[in-house]
Short mmCIF file of C-alpha atoms in Angstrom, two decimals:
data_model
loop_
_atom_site.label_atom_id
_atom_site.label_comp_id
_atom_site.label_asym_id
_atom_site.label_seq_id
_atom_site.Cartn_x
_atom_site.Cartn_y
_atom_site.Cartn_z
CA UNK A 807 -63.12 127.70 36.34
CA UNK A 808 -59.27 126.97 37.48
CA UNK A 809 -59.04 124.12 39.79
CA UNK A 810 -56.51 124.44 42.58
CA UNK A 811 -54.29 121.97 41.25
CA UNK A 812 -53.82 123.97 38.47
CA UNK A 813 -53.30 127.34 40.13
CA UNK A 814 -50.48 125.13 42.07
CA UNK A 815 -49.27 123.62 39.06
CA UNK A 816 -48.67 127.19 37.53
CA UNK A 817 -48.00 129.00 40.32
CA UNK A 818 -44.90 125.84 40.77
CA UNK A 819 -44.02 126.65 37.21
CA UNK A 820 -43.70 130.04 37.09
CA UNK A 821 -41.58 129.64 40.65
CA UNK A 822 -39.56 127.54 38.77
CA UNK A 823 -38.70 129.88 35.81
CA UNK A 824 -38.46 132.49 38.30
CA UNK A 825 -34.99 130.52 39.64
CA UNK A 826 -34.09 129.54 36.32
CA UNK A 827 -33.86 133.11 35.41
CA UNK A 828 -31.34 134.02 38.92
CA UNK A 829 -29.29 131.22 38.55
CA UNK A 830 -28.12 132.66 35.12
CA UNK A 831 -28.16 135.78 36.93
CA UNK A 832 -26.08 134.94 39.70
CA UNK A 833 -23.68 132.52 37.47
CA UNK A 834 -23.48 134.41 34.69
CA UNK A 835 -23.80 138.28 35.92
CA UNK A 836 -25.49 139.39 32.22
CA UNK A 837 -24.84 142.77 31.66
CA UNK A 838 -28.24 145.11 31.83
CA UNK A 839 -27.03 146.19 28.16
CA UNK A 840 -27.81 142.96 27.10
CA UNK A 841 -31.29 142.91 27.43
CA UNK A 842 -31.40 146.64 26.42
CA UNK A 843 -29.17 146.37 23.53
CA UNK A 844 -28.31 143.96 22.38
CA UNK A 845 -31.31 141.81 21.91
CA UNK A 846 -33.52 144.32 21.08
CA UNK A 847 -31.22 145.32 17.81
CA UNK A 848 -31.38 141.52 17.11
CA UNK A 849 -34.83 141.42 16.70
CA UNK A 850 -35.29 144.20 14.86
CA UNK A 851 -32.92 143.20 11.87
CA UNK A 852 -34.46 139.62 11.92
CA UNK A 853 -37.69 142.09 11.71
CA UNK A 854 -36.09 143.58 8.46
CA UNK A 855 -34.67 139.96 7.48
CA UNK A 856 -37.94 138.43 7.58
CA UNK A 857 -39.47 140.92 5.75
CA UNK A 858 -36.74 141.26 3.32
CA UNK A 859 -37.39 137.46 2.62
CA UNK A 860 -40.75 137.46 2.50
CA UNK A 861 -40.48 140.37 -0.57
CA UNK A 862 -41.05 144.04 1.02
CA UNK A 863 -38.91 146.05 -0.68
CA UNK A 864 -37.81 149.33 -0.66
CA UNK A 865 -39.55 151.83 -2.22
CA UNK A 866 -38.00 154.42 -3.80
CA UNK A 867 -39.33 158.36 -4.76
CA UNK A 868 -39.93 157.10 -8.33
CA UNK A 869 -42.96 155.51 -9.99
CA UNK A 870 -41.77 153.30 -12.96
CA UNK A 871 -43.88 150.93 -12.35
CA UNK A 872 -46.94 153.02 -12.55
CA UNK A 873 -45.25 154.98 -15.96
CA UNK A 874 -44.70 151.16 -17.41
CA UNK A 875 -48.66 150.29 -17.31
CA UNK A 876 -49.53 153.40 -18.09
CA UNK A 877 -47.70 153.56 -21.65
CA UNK A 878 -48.87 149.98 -22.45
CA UNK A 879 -52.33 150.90 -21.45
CA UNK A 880 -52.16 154.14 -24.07
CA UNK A 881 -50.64 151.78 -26.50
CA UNK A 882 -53.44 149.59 -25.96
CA UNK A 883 -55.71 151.92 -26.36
CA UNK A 884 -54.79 153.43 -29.82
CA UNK A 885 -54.57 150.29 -31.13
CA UNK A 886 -57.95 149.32 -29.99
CA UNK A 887 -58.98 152.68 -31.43
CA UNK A 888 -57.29 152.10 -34.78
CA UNK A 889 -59.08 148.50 -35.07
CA UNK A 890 -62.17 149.89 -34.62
CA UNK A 891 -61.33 152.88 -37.58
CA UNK A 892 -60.78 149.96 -39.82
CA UNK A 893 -63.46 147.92 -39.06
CA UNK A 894 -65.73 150.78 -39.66
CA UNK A 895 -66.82 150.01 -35.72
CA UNK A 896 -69.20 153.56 -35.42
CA UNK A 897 -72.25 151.89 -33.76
CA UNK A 898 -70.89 149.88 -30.77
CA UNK A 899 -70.65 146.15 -30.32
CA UNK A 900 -68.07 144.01 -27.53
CA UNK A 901 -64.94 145.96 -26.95
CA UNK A 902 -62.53 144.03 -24.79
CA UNK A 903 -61.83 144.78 -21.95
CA UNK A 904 -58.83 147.23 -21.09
CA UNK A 905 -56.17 146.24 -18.53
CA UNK A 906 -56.55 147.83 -14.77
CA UNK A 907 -54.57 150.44 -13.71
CA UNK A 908 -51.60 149.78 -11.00
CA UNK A 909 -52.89 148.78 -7.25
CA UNK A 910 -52.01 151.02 -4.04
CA UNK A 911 -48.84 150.32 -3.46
CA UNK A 912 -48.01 147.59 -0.19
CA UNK A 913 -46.49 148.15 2.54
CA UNK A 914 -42.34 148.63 1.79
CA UNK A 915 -39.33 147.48 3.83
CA UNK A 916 -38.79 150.99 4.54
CA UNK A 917 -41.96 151.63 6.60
CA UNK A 918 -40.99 148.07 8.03
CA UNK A 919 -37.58 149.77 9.18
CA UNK A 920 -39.22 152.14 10.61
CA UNK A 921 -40.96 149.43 13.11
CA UNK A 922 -37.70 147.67 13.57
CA UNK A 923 -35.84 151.64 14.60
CA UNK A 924 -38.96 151.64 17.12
CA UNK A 925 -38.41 147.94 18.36
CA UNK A 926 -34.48 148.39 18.64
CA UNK A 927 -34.03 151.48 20.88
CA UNK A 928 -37.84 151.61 22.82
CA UNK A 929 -36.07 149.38 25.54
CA UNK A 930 -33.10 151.35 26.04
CA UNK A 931 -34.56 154.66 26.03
CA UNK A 932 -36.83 153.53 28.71
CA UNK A 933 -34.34 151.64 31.17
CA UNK A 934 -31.80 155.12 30.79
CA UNK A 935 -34.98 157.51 31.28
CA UNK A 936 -36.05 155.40 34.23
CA UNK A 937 -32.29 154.96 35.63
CA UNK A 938 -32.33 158.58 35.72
CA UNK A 939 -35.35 158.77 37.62
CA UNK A 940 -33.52 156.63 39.73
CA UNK A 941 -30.54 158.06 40.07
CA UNK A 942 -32.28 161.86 40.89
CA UNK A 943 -34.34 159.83 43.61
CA UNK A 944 -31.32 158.47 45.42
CA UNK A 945 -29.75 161.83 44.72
CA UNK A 946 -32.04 163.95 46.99
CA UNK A 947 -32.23 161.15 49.33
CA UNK A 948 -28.55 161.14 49.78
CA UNK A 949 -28.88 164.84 50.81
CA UNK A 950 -31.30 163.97 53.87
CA UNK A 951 -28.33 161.03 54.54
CA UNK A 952 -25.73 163.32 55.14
CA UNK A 953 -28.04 165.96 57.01
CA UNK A 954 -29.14 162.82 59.66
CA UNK A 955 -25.06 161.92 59.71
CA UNK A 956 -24.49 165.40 60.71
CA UNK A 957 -26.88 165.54 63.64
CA UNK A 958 -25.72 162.07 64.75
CA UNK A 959 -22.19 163.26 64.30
CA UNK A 960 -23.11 166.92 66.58
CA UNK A 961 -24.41 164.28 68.73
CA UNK A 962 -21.11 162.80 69.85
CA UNK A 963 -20.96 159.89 67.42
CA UNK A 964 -18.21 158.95 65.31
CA UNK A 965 -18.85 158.46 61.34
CA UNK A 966 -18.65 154.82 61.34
CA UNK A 967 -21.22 154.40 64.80
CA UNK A 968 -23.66 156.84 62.99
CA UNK A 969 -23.42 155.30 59.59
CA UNK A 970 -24.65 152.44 61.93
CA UNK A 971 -27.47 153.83 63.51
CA UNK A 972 -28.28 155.65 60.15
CA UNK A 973 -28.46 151.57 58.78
CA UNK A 974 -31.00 150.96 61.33
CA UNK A 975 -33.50 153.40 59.65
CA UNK A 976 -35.69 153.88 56.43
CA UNK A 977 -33.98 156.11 53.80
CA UNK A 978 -35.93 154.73 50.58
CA UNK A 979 -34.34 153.22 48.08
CA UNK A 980 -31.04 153.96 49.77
CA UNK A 981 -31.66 151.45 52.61
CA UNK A 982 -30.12 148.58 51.38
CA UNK A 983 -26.85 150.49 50.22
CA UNK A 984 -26.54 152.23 53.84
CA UNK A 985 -27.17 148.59 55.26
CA UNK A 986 -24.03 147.20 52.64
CA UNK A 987 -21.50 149.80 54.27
CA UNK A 988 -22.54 149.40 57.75
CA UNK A 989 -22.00 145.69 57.95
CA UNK A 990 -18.61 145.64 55.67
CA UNK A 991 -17.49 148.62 58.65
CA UNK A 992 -18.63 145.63 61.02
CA UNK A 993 -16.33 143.22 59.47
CA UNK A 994 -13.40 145.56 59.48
CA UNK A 995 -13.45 147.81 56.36
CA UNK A 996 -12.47 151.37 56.36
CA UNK A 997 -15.10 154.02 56.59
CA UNK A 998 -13.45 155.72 53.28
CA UNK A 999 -13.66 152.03 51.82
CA UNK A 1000 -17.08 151.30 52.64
CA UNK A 1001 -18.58 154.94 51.78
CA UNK A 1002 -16.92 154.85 48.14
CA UNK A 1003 -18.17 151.06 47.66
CA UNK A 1004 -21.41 152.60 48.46
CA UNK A 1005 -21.41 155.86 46.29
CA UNK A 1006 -19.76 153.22 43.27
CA UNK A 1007 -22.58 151.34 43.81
CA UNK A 1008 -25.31 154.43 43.47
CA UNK A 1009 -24.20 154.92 39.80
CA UNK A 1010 -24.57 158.82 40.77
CA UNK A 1011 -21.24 160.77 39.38
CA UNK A 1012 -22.53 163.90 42.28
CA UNK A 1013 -23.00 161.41 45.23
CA UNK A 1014 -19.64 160.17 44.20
CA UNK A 1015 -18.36 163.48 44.59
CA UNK A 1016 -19.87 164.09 47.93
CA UNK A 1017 -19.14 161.35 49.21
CA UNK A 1018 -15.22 161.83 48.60
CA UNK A 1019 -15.78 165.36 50.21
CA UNK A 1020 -17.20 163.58 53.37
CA UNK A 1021 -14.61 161.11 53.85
CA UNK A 1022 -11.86 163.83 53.37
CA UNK A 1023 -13.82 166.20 55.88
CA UNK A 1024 -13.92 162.83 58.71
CA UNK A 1025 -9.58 163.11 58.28
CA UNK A 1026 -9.40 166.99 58.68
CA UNK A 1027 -10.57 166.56 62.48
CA UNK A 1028 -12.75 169.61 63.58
CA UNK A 1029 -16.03 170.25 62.91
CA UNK A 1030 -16.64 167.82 60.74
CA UNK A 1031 -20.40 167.39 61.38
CA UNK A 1032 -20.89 171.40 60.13
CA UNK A 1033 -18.52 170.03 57.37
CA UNK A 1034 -21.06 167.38 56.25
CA UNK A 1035 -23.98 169.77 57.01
CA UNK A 1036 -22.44 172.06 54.56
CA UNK A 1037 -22.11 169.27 51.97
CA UNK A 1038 -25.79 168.02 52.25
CA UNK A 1039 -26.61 171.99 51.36
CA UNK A 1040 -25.15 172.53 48.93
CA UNK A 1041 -25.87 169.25 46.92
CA UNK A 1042 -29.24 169.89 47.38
CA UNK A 1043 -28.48 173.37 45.87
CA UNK A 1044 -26.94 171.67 42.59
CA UNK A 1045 -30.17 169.16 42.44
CA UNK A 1046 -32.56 172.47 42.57
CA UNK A 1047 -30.39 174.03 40.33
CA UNK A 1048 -30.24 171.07 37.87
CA UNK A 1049 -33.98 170.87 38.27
CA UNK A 1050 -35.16 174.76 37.30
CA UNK A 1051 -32.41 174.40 34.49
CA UNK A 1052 -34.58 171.70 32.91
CA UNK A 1053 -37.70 173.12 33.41
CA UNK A 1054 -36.01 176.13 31.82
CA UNK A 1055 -35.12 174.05 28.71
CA UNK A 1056 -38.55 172.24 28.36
CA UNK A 1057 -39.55 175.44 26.05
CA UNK A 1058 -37.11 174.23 23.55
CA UNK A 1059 -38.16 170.35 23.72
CA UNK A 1060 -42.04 171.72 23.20
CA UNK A 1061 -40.36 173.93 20.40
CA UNK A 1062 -39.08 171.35 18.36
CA UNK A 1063 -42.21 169.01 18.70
CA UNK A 1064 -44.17 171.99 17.65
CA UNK A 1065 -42.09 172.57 14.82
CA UNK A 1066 -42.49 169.54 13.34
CA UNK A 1067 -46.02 169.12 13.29
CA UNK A 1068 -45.23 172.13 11.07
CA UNK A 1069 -43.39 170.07 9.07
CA UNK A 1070 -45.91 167.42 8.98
CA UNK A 1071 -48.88 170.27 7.95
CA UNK A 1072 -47.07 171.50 4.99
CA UNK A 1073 -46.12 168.38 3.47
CA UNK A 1074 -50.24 167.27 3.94
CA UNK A 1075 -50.34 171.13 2.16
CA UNK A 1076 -48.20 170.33 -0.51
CA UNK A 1077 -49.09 166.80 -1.04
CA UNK A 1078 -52.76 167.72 -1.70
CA UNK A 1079 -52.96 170.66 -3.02
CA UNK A 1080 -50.18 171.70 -4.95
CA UNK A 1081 -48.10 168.76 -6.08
CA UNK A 1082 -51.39 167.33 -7.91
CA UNK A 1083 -50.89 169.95 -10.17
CA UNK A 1084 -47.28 170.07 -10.69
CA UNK A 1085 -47.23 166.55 -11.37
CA UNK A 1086 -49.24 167.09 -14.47
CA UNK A 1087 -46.35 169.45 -15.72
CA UNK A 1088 -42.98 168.00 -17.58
CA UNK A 1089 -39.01 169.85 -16.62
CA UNK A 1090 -36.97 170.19 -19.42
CA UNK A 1091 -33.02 169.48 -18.49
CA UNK A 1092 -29.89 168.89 -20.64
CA UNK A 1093 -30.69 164.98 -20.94
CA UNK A 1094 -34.09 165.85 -22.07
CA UNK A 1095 -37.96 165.60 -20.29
CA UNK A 1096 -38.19 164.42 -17.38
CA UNK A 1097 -41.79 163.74 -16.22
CA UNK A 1098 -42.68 165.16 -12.69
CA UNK A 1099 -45.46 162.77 -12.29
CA UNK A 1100 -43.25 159.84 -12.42
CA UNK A 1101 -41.72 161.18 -8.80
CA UNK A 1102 -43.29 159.80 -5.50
CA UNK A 1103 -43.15 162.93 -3.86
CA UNK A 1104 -45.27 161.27 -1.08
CA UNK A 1105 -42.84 158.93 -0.52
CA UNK A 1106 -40.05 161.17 -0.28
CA UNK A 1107 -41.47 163.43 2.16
CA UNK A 1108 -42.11 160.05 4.48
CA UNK A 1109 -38.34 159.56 4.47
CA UNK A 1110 -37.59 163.39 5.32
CA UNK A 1111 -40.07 163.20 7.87
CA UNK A 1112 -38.83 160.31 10.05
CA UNK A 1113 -35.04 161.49 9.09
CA UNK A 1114 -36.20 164.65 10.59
CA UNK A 1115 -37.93 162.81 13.56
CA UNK A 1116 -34.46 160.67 14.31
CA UNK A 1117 -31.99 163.49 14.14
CA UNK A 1118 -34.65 165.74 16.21
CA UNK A 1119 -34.67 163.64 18.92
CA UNK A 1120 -31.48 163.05 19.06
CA UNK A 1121 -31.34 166.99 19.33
CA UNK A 1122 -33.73 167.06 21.93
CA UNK A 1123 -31.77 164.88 23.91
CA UNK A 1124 -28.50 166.78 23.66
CA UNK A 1125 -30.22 170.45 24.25
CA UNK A 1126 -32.56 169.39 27.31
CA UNK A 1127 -30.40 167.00 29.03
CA UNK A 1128 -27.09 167.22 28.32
CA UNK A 1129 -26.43 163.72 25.97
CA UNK A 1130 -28.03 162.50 22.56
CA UNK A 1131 -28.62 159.30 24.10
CA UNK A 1132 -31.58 160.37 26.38
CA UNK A 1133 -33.25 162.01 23.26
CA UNK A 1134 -34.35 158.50 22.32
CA UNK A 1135 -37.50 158.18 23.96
CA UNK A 1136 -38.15 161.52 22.25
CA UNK A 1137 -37.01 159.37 18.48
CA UNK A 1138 -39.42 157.11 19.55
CA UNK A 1139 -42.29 159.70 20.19
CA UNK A 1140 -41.85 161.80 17.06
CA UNK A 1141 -41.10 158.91 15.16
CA UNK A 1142 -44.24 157.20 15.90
CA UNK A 1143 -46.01 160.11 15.54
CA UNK A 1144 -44.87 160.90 11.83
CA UNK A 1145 -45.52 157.91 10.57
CA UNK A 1146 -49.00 157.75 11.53
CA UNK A 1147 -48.95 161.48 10.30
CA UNK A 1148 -47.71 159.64 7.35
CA UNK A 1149 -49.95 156.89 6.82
CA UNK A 1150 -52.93 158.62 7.72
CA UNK A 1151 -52.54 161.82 5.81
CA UNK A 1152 -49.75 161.65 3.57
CA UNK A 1153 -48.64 158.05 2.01
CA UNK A 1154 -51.36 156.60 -0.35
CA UNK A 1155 -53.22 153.82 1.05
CA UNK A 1156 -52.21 149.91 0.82
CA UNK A 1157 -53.55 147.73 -1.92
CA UNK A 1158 -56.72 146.38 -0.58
CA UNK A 1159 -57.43 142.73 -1.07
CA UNK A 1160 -58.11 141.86 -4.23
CA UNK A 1161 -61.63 140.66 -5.45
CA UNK A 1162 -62.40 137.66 -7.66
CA UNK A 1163 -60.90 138.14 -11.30
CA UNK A 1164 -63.49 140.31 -13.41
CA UNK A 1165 -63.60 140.96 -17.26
CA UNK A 1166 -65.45 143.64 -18.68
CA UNK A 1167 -66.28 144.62 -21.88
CA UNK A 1168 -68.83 147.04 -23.75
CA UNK A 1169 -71.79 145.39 -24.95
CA UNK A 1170 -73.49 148.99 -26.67
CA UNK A 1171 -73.31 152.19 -26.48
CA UNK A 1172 -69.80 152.97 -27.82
CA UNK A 1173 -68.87 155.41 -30.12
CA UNK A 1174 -72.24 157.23 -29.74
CA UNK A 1175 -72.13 160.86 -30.87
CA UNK A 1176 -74.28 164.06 -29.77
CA UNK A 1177 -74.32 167.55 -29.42
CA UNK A 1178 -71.59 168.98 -26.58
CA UNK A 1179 -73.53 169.49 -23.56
CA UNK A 1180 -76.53 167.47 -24.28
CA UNK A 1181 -77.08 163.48 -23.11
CA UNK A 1182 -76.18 160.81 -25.42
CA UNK A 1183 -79.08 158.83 -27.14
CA UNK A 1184 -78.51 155.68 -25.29
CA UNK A 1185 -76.99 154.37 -22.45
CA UNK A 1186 -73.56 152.59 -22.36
CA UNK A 1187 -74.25 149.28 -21.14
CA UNK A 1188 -70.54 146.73 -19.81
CA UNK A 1189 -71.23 143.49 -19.06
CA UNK A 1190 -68.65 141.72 -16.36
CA UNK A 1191 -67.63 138.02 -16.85
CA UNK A 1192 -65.44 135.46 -14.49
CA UNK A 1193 -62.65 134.28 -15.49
CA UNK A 1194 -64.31 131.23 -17.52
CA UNK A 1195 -66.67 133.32 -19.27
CA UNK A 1196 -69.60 132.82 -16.81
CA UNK A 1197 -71.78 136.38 -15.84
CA UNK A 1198 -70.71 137.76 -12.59
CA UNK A 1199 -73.91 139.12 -10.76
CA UNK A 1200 -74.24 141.84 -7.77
CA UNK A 1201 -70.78 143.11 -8.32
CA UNK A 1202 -69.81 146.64 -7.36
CA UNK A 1203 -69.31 148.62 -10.32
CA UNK A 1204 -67.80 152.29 -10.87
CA UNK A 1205 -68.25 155.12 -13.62
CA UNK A 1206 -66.36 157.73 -14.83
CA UNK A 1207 -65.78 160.13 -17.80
CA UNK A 1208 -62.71 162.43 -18.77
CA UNK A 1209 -61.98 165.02 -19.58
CA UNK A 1210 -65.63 166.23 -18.45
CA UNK A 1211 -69.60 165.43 -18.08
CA UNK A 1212 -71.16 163.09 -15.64
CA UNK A 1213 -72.51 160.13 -15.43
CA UNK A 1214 -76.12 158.49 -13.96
CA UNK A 1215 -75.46 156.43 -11.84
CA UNK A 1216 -71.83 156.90 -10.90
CA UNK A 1217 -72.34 153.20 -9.22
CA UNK A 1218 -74.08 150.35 -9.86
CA UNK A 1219 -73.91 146.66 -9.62
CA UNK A 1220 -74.22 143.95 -12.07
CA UNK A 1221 -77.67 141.94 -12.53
CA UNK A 1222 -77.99 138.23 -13.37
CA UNK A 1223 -76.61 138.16 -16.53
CA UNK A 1224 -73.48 140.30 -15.66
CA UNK A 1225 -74.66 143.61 -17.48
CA UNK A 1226 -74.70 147.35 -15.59
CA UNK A 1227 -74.93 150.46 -17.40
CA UNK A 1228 -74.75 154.23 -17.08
CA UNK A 1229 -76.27 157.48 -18.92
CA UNK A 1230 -74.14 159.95 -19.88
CA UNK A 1231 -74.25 163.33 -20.16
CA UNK A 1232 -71.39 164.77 -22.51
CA UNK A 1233 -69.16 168.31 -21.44
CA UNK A 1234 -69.67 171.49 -22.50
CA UNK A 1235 -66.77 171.22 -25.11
CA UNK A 1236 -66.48 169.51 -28.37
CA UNK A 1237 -64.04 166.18 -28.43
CA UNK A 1238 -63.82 162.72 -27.59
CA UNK A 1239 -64.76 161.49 -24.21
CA UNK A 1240 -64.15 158.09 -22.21
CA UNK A 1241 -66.30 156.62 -20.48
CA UNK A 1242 -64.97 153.85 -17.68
CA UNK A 1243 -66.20 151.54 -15.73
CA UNK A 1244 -64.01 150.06 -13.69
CA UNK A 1245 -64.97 146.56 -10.74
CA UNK A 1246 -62.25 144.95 -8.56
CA UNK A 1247 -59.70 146.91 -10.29
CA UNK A 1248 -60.17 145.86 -13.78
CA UNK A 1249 -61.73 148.32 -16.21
CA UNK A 1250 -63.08 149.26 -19.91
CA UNK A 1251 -63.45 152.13 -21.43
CA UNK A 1252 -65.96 153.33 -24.09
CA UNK A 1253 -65.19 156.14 -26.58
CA UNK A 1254 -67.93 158.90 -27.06
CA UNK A 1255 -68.24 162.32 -29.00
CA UNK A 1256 -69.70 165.74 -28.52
CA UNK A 1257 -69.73 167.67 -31.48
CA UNK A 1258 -70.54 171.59 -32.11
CA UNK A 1259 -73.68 172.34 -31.88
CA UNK A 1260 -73.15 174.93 -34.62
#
């Protein structure tokens, strides 16, 4: 439980940050764009900095990483295979253990951009989406000034006694603005000078106009209060106007947001269903084979879809409301939204954290043969060591055989003297068959054979 002398103590700090904070205000004037800006755009490249320095980097669509391990695991392999011809290896014994294939890939700089795009305009799109708020609020309000300045005007008052009176009431946010131009009027500025500091000071490019019309309409003499009654109309005609024109174009902002979870569903199409296949298919060109599996399609399509998501907004922005620069918050929004899209559905996930180091290797069962179809005589049996030879007990361990057959069970763990095994029951076609078994992402791999049963 606070103590009062510590709510006083905090309360007297915070007090005293609070006038830290106007005296650079008031000395200094910062510009708002400063604090919307600029330091936002700062911290998102030390963001990308950091990270750069800490070793994200960028990934790009291809996999030759993955294509590197993969020959030198196939080199392995035959090698390992050819060893055992020699030896006249037909009955089993300890194979070693076969290196693991490549992790998930980490987290890259470029999904770390992607934060830093979010952290650099997020500020800015909300102080412009909430200055136009602003803005529209002391629009319409400025319509019910002029409509009370009539009436005091048909009244018998003269503009600057009614902008006076006018001061004297509650208007909103415009209060403090009317207040302003009444007292400079009382210290001897101009009506026209005071009601154009005013509409400056409103930020409002229509109340400036207005305003201009209702200082040249208090020179022309004559009715100048219908004059001023006319203005308030018909602003409040090119507000309504404004207004139904946006709600008109709100079809085409729910259009393009529709469109690209579109987007997002085919890629999530194409990424599991079709590409898997592809991949396992080779394009001939004038160089020679390329191999299609050696693309990251998945990553590829993450770039296209935030590109898409940037230049969308931006779109957004330009069609619904005139300038690019209020489609931001909508950048932010689809942005966001594809690369959760992205990690969720599309991108593979990260590397999980590693386990302890494991070696495996095949104690028996290895190189068994049988009839196609039928279960193999014995059971292949690993057994999983630390990395100082010592058995590694109650550790998760996962089968698997290519190109076909199952195996019983498909996961096991590892008893008190490191060994697990598996039963196997071979595919319907004659050939060799490997068996894997595969613990915090090391693995071996047995060889089997079916034969014909003919």
């Amino acid at each position: 439980m606070k103590t009062p002398a510590k709510d006083s103590s905090v309360h007297k700090k915070m007090e005293e940050f609070s006038e830290v904070i106007e005296r650079i205000r008031i000395k200094y004037n910062p510009p708002r764009e400063l604090f919307t800006i600029a330091v936002p755009i700062a911290v998102a490249l030390l963001v990308v900095l950091t990270a750069f320095l800490m070793g994200y980097t960028l990934h790009t669509t291809e996999k030759q990483q993955a294509s590197t391990i993969s020959d030198k695991e196939k080199a392995l392999q035959a090698y390992l295979a050819q060893m055992n011809a020699e030896n006249g290896n037909t009955t089993g014994g300890a194979v070693p253990a076969t290196t693991s294939t490549p992790a998930a890939p980490t987290m890259g700089l470029d999904e770390i951009m992607v934060f830093a795009l979010i952290i650099a305009i997020l500020p800015y799109s909300i102080d412009i989406t909430l200055q136009k708020r602003a803005v529209r609020k002391k629009e319409e309000l400025y319509t019910e000034f002029l409509f009370k300045l009539s009436e005091l005007m048909r009244g018998g008052l003269d503009p600057v006694k009614a902008v006076k009176e006018l001061s004297k009431t509650d208007l909103g946010i415009l209060t403090p603005n009317i207040r302003i131009a009444s007292t400079s009027m009382t210290f001897g500025k101009s009506f026209e000078e005071s009601m154009k500091a005013m509409a400056k000071s409103l930020h409002s490019e229509l109340i400036t106009r207005y305003t201009l019309l209702v200082v040249q309409a208090s020179y022309s003499g004559g009715a100048v209060a219908d004059l001023i009654l006319k203005a308030s109309e018909d602003m409040r005609s090119i507000i309504s106007i404004e207004r139904e024109k946006e709600g008109n174009l709100h079809q085409y902002v729910m259009i393009f947001y529709f469109a690209q979870a579109i987007i997002i569903f085919i890629v999530y199409i194409l990424s599991t269903s079709l590409l898997p296949f592809v991949q396992q298919l080779g394009v001939s060109n004038m160089f020679g084979k390329t191999d299609i599996g050696e693309i990251d399609f998945a990553r590829g399509f993450f770039h296209m879809i935030i590109l898409n998501s940037i230049f969308g907004g931006l779109i957004i922005g330009k069609i619904s409301e005139g300038e690019a620069r209020y489609g931001l918050k909508h950048v932010v929004v689809l942005v966001a939204v594809g690369y959760i899209a992205c990690t969720l559905f599309i991108l593979p996930p990260p590397a999980a954290q590693a386990g302890p180091q494991v070696n495996i290797t095949v104690i028996s069962g290895d190189q068994q043969e049988s009839i196609a179809a039928l279960p193999l005589k014995d059971p292949i049996v690993f057994k999983l060591t630390d990395a100082t030879g010592n058995p590694m007990n109650s550790t998760s361990v996962a089968f698997s055989i290519v190109p076909g057959g199952t195996v019983n069970p498909v996961s096991d763990t590892s008893d008190q003297n490191g060994l697990v095994q598996t039963k196997v029951v071979l595919g319907t076609d004659p050939g060799t068959y490997i068996v894997t078994a595969t613990a915090n992402g090391a693995s071996a791999k047995a060889t089997v054979i079916a034969k014909s049963g003919e």
